[in-house]
XYZ file of C-alpha atoms in Angstrom:
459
model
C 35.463 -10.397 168.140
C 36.140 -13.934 169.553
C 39.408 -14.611 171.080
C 41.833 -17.262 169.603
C 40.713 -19.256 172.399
C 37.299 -18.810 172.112
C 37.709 -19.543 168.410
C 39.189 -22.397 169.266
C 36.608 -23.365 172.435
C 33.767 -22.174 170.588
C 34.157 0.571 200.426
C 36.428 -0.129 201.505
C 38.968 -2.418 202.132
C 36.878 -4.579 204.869
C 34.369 -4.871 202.696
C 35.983 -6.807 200.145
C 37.936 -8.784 203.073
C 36.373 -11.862 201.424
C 38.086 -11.880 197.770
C 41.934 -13.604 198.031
C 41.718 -15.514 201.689
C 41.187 -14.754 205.138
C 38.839 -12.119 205.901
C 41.288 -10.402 208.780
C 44.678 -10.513 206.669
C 42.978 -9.396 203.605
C 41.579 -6.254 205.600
C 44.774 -5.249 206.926
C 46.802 -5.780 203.990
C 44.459 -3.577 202.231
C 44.221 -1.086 204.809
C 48.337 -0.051 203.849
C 49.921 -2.800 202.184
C 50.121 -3.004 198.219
C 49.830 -6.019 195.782
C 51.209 -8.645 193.662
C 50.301 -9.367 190.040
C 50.981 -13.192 189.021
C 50.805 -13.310 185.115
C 52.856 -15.036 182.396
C 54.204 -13.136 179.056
C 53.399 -13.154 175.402
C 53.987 -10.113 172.828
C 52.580 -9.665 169.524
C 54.989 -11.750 167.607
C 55.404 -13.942 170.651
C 59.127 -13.020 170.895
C 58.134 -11.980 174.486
C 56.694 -15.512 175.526
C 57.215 -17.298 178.678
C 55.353 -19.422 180.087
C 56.318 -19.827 183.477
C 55.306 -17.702 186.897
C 56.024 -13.764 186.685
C 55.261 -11.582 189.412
C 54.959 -7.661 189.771
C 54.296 -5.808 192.423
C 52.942 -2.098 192.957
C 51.530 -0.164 195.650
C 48.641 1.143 194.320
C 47.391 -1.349 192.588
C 47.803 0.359 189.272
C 51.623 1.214 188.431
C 53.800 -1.993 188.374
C 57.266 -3.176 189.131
C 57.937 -6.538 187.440
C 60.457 -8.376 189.824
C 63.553 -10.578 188.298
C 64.239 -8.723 185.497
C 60.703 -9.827 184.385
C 61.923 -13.599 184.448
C 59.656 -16.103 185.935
C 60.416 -16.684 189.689
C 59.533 -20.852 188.922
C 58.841 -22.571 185.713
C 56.458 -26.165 185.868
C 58.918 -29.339 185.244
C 55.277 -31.743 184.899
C 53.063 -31.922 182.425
C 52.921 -29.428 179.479
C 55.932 -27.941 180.859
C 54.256 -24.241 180.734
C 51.730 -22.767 182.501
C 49.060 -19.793 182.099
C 46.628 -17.529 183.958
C 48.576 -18.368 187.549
C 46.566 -16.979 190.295
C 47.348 -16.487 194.163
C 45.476 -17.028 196.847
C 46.270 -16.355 200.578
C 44.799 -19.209 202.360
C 43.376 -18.889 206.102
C 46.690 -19.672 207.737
C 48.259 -16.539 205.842
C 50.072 -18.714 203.531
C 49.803 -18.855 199.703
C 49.160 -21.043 197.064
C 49.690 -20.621 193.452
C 47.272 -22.064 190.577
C 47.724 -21.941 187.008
C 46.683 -23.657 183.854
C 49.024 -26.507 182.585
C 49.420 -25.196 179.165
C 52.941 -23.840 177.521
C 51.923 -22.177 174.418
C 48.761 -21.709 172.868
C 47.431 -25.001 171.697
C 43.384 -24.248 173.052
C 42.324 -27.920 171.453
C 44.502 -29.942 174.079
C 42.327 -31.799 176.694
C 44.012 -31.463 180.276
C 41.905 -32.353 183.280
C 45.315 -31.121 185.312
C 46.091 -27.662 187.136
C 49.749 -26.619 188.282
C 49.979 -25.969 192.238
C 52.904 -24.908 194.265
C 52.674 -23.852 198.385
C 54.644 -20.779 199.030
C 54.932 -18.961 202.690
C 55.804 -15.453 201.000
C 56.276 -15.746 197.527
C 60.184 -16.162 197.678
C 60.059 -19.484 197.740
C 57.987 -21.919 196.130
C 57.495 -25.748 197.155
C 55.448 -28.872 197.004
C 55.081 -28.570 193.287
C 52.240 -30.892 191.925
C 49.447 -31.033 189.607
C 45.912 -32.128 190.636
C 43.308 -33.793 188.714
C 39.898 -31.561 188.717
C 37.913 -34.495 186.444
C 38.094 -36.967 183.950
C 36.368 -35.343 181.055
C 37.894 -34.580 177.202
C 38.333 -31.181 177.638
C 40.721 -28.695 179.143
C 41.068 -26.929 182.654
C 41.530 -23.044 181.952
C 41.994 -20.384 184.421
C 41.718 -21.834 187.593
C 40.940 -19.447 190.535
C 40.238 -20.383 194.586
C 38.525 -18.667 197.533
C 37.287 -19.620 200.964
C 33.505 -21.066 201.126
C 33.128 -20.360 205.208
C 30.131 -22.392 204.627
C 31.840 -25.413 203.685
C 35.023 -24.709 205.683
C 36.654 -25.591 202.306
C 38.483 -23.759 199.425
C 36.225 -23.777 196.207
C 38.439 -23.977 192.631
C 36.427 -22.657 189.628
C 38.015 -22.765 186.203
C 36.863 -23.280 182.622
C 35.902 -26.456 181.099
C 33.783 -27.564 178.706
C 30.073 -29.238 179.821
C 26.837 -29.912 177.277
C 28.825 -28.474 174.515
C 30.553 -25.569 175.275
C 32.412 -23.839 178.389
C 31.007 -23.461 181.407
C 32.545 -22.539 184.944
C 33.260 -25.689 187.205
C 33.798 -26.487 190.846
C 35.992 -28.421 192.981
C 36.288 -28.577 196.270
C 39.347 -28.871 198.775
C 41.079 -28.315 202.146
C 44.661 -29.327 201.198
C 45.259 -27.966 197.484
C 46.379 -32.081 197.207
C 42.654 -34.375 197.175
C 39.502 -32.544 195.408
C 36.097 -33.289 195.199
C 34.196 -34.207 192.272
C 33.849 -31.401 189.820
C 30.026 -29.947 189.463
C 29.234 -27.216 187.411
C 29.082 -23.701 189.462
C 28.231 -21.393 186.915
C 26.381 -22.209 183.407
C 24.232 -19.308 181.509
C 23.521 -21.476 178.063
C 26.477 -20.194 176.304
C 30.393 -20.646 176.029
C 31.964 -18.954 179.303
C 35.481 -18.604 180.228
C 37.933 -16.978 182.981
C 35.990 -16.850 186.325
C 36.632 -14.497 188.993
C 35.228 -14.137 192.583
C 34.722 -11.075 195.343
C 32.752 -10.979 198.033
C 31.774 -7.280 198.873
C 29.421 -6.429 201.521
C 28.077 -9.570 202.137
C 27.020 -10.030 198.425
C 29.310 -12.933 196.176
C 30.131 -11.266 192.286
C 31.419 -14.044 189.869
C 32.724 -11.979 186.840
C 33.498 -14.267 184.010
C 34.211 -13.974 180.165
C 31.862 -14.192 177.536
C 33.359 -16.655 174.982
C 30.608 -15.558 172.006
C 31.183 -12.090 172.200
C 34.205 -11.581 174.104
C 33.233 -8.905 176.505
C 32.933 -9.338 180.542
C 29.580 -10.124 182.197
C 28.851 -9.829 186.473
C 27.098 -12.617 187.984
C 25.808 -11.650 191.923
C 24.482 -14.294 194.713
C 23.665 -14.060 198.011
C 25.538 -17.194 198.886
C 28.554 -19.336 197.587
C 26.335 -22.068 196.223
C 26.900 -23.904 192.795
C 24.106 -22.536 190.223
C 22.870 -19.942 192.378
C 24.621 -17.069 190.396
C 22.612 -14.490 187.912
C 23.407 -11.906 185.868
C 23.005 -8.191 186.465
C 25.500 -6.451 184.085
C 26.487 -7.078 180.478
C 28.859 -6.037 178.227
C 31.956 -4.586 179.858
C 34.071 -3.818 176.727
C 37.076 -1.542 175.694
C 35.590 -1.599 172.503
C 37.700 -4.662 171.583
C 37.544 -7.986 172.684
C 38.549 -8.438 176.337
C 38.844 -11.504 178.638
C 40.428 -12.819 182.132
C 38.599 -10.494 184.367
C 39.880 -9.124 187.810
C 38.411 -7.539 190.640
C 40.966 -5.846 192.772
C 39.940 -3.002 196.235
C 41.693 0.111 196.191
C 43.706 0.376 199.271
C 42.156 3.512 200.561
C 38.260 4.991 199.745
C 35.150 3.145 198.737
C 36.878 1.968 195.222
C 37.425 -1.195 193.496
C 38.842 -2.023 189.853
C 38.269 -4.606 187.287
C 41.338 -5.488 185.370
C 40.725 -7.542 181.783
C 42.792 -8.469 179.299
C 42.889 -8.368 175.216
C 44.598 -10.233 172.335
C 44.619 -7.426 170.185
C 46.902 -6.363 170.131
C 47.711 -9.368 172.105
C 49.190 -8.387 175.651
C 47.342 -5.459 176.365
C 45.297 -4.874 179.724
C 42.479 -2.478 180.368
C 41.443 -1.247 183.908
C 38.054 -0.211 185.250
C 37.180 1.456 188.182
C 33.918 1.727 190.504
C 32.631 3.298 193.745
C 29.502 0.814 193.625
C 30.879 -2.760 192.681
C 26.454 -3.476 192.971
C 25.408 -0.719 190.766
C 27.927 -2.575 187.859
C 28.482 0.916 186.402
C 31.874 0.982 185.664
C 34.343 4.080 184.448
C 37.418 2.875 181.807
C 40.527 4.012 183.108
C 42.616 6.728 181.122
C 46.328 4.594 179.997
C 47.898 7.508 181.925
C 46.449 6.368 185.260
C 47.812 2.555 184.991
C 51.118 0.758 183.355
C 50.976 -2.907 183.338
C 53.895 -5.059 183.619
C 56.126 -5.344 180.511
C 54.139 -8.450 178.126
C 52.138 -9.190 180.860
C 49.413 -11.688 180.205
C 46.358 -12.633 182.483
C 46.304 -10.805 185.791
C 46.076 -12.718 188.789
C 46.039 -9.611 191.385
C 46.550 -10.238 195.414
C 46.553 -7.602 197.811
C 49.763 -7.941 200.438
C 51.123 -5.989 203.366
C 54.013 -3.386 202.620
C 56.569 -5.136 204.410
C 55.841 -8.437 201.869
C 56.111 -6.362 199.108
C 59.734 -5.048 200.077
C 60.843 -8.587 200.787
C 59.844 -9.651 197.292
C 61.846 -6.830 196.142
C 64.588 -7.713 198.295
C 64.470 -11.249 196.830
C 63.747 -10.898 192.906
C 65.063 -7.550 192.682
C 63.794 -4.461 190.694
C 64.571 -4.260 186.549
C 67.904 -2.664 185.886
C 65.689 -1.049 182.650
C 63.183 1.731 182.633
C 60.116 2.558 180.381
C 58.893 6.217 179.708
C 55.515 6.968 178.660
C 54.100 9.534 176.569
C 51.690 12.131 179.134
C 49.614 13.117 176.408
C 49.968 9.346 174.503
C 49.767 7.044 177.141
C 49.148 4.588 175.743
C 52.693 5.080 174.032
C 55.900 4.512 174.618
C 59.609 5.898 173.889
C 61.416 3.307 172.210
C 64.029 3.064 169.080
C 62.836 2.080 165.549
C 65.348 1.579 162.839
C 67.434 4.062 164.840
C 65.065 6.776 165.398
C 63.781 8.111 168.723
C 59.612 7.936 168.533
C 56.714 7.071 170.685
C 54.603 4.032 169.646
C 51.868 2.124 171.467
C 51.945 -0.424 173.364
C 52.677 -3.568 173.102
C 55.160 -3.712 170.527
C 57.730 -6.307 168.811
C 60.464 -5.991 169.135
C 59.556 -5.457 173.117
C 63.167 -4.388 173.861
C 63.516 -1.100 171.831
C 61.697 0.424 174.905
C 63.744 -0.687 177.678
C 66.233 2.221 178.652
C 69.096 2.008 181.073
C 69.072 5.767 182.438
C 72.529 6.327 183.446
C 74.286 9.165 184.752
C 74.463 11.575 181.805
C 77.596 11.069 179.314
C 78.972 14.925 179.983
C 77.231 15.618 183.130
C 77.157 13.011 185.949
C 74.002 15.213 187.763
C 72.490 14.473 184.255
C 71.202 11.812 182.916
C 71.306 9.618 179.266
C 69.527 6.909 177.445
C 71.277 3.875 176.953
C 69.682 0.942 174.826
C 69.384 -2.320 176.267
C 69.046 -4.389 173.280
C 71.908 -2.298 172.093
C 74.745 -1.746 174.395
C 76.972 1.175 173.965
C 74.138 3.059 171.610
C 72.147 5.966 173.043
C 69.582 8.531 172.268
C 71.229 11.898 171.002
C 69.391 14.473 169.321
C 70.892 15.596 165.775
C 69.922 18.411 164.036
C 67.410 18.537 166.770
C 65.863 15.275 166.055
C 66.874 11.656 168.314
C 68.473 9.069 167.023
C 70.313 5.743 168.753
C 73.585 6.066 168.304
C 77.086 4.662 169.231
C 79.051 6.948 171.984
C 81.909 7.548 169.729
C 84.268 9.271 172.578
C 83.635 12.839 171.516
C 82.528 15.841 173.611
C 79.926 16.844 171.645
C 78.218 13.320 171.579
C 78.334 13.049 175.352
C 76.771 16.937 175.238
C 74.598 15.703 172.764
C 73.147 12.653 174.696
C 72.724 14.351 178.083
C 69.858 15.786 179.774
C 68.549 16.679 183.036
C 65.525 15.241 184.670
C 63.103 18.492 186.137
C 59.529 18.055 186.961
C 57.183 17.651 184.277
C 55.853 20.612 182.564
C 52.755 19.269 181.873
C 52.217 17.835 185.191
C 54.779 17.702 188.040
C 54.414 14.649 189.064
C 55.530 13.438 186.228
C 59.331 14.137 184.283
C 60.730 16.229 181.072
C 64.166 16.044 180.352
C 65.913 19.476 179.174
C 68.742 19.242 176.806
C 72.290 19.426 178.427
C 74.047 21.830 175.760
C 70.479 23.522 174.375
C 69.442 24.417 178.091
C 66.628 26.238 176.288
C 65.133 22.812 174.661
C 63.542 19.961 175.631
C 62.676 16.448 174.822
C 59.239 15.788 173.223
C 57.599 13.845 170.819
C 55.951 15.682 167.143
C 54.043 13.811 164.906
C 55.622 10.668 167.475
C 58.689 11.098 166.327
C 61.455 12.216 169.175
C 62.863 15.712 169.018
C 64.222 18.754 170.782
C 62.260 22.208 170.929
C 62.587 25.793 172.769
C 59.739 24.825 175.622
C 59.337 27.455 179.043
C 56.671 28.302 180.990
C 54.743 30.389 178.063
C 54.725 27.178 175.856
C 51.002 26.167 174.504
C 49.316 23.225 176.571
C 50.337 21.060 173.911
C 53.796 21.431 173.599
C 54.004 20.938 177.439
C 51.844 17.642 177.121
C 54.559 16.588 174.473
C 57.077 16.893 176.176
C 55.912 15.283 179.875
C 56.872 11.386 180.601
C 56.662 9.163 183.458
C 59.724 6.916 183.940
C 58.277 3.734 184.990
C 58.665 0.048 184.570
């Protein structure tokens, strides 16, 4: 499967010190810091799309926050007016910058030879807005991505463009983020070839990139930073669907990296890999259960940072006054309402809202807790006849009884939540046949049942 684009187109944390900016900050922010995702948002039916600057953090590198109420933190006022695929780098001096494709929407035949830029000093502020020119040819400039070339004493900018008939990975080169060099090709394997990525990991360069024929993600390896001195050595990294905009992100602790990509369909949806051998190229698909992107979340541009940047950012944008609960046993599902019944369904959905919860203090029981809709104020989930539905709080006793329930550890697993029933103390929350209901669950309950009924209230 090709995407619409393509269509279109035709060890440790010191050892990946190299990949976002300076070797010594990137080693100590990975040593006990966290990260920030840059991305923009699209859903299935595009009600979800916005194309300016979103940012998430997490601190583990797999469970995100989306900050500003997943708003964008800065929106482009030149050119297309949009952007996509942002991407931060920390620069030497510990600063950032922020590149992203000038593109609002998803018209893949426009011809831009322009990239969005803004200067930031901590990602609460964002200044010195510009584009830059990368070349003067008919084509576009997709998914631009920097790092450090020591041997240059330069920033290198790779993004997509095409060259001798289809896409190929390009080069400029800079100091300032302002003037580039000419653009050069840095990567070209005789076929269309999108969404470029760089680590350096134990002295070896990887280039992981996009393979715009077959839509599945392919390793490059060099011993230096040097245009055309890349070559293959793995093929094929698929979730069994097409998959694009590669990432290569260190765990913070242990000899373990992950490679993020992204798919169109359904269109939104990310996959995560993991590795103890970034060399070897063998690497393990995540379960959904051990990862939850950022709600619509769309191209990955992942940056590790220290812990005390990641509470600023919080302290700035804020966290979401919503929460999303996914399915233990499903998870790649998630509660939500549908035509006013309480189910699990997977993710992403339209519309995206049915599955943002505001979990106040429960309606009879303040030490409890309930389920109130965001896209529909006032309405909450309340089991009837043992099944949930989203209702309005008519005033009564026995709706407020009905829509309460208290938060224990997970029965499944305990890290992890199920919700017991405020006036059925005996029953809890769980999903049959995806549909949301209450059922007699203890401690002699099959596997199953426990599985059904175990959540993790994220974001």
């Amino acid at each position: 499967m090709i995407s619409r684009r393509g269509l279109m187109a035709g060890t440790a944390a010191a050892a990946v010190a190299g990949v976002l900016g300076s070797r010594a900050t990137a080693r100590a922010q990975a040593a006990s810091g966290g990260y920030v995702m840059a991305y923009f948002t699209e859903s299935p039916s595009m009600t979800g799309a916005d194309y300016g600057l979103h940012l998430a953090v997490s601190a583990d590198g797999l469970d995100w926050m989306p900050l500003n109420q997943n708003n964008p933190v800065v929106t482009p006022t030149a050119g297309t007016g949009g952007l996509r695929d942002p991407f931060v780098l920390r620069k030497q001096d510990g600063r950032f910058v922020v590149l992203a494709t000038d593109l609002k929407g998803t018209d893949w035949s426009l011809q831009n030879q322009y990239v969005h830029v803004w200067d930031s000093a901590d990602l609460r502020g964002f200044t010195g807005y510009r584009r830059i020119k990368l070349h003067s040819m008919a084509t576009h400039s997709w998914a631009p991505e920097a790092f450090w070339d020591p041997s240059r004493n330069q920033y290198a900018i790779i993004y997509s463009a095409a060259y001798g008939g289809h896409d190929v990975i390009m080069v400029n080169y800079t100091t300032d983020f302002t003037t580039v060099s000419a653009a050069q090709v840095f990567f070209d394997p005789g076929h269309a070839t999108i969404d470029g990525t760089m680590a350096t990991i134990g002295g070896v360069n990887y280039l992981y990139v996009k393979n715009n024929t077959n839509s599945t993600l392919v390793g490059q390896r060099s011993g230096s930073l040097a245009a055309g001195g890349f070559t293959t050595y793995k093929t094929g990294i698929s979730p069994g669907r097409g998959v694009e905009a590669p990432q290569i992100v260190p765990a913070l602790s242990g000899n373990r990296w992950y490679l993020w990509g992204d798919t169109w369909s359904p269109n939104g949806r990310f996959f995560c890999w993991e590795t103890t051998d970034v060399g070897a190229g063998n690497w393990t698909l995540l379960n959904d259960r051990a990862y939850t992107q950022p709600l619509n979340s769309k191209h990955p541009g992942i940056t590790p940072i220290t812990a005390a940047e990641r509470s600023a950012l919080v302290a700035q944008w804020g966290a979401p006054a919503w929460r999303r609960l996914k399915s233990y046993n499903f998870p790649d599902r998630h509660v939500r309402h549908a035509d006013s019944v309480g189910r699990i369904d997977a993710y992403p959905f339209d519309p995206y809202q049915d599955q943002l919860w505001k979990l106040v203090p429960g309606l009879a029981d303040a030490t409890g807790v309930s389920f109130e809709s965001v896209n529909y104020p006032g309405r909450y989930l309340r089991h009837s006849n043992y099944e949930l539905h989203l209702a309005a709080d008519d005033g009564s006793a026995s709706f407020k009884a009905d829509a309460t329930f208290h938060q224990t550890a997970g029965l499944a697993d305990a890290s992890w939540s199920s919700f017991r029933s405020h006036n059925y103390p005996d029953r809890y929350l769980r999903h049959y046949s995806y549909v949301l209901r209450i059922d007699p669950l203890g401690s002699t309950s099959s596997t199953v049942d426990k599985q059904d009924a175990t959540f993790r209230v994220g974001y």
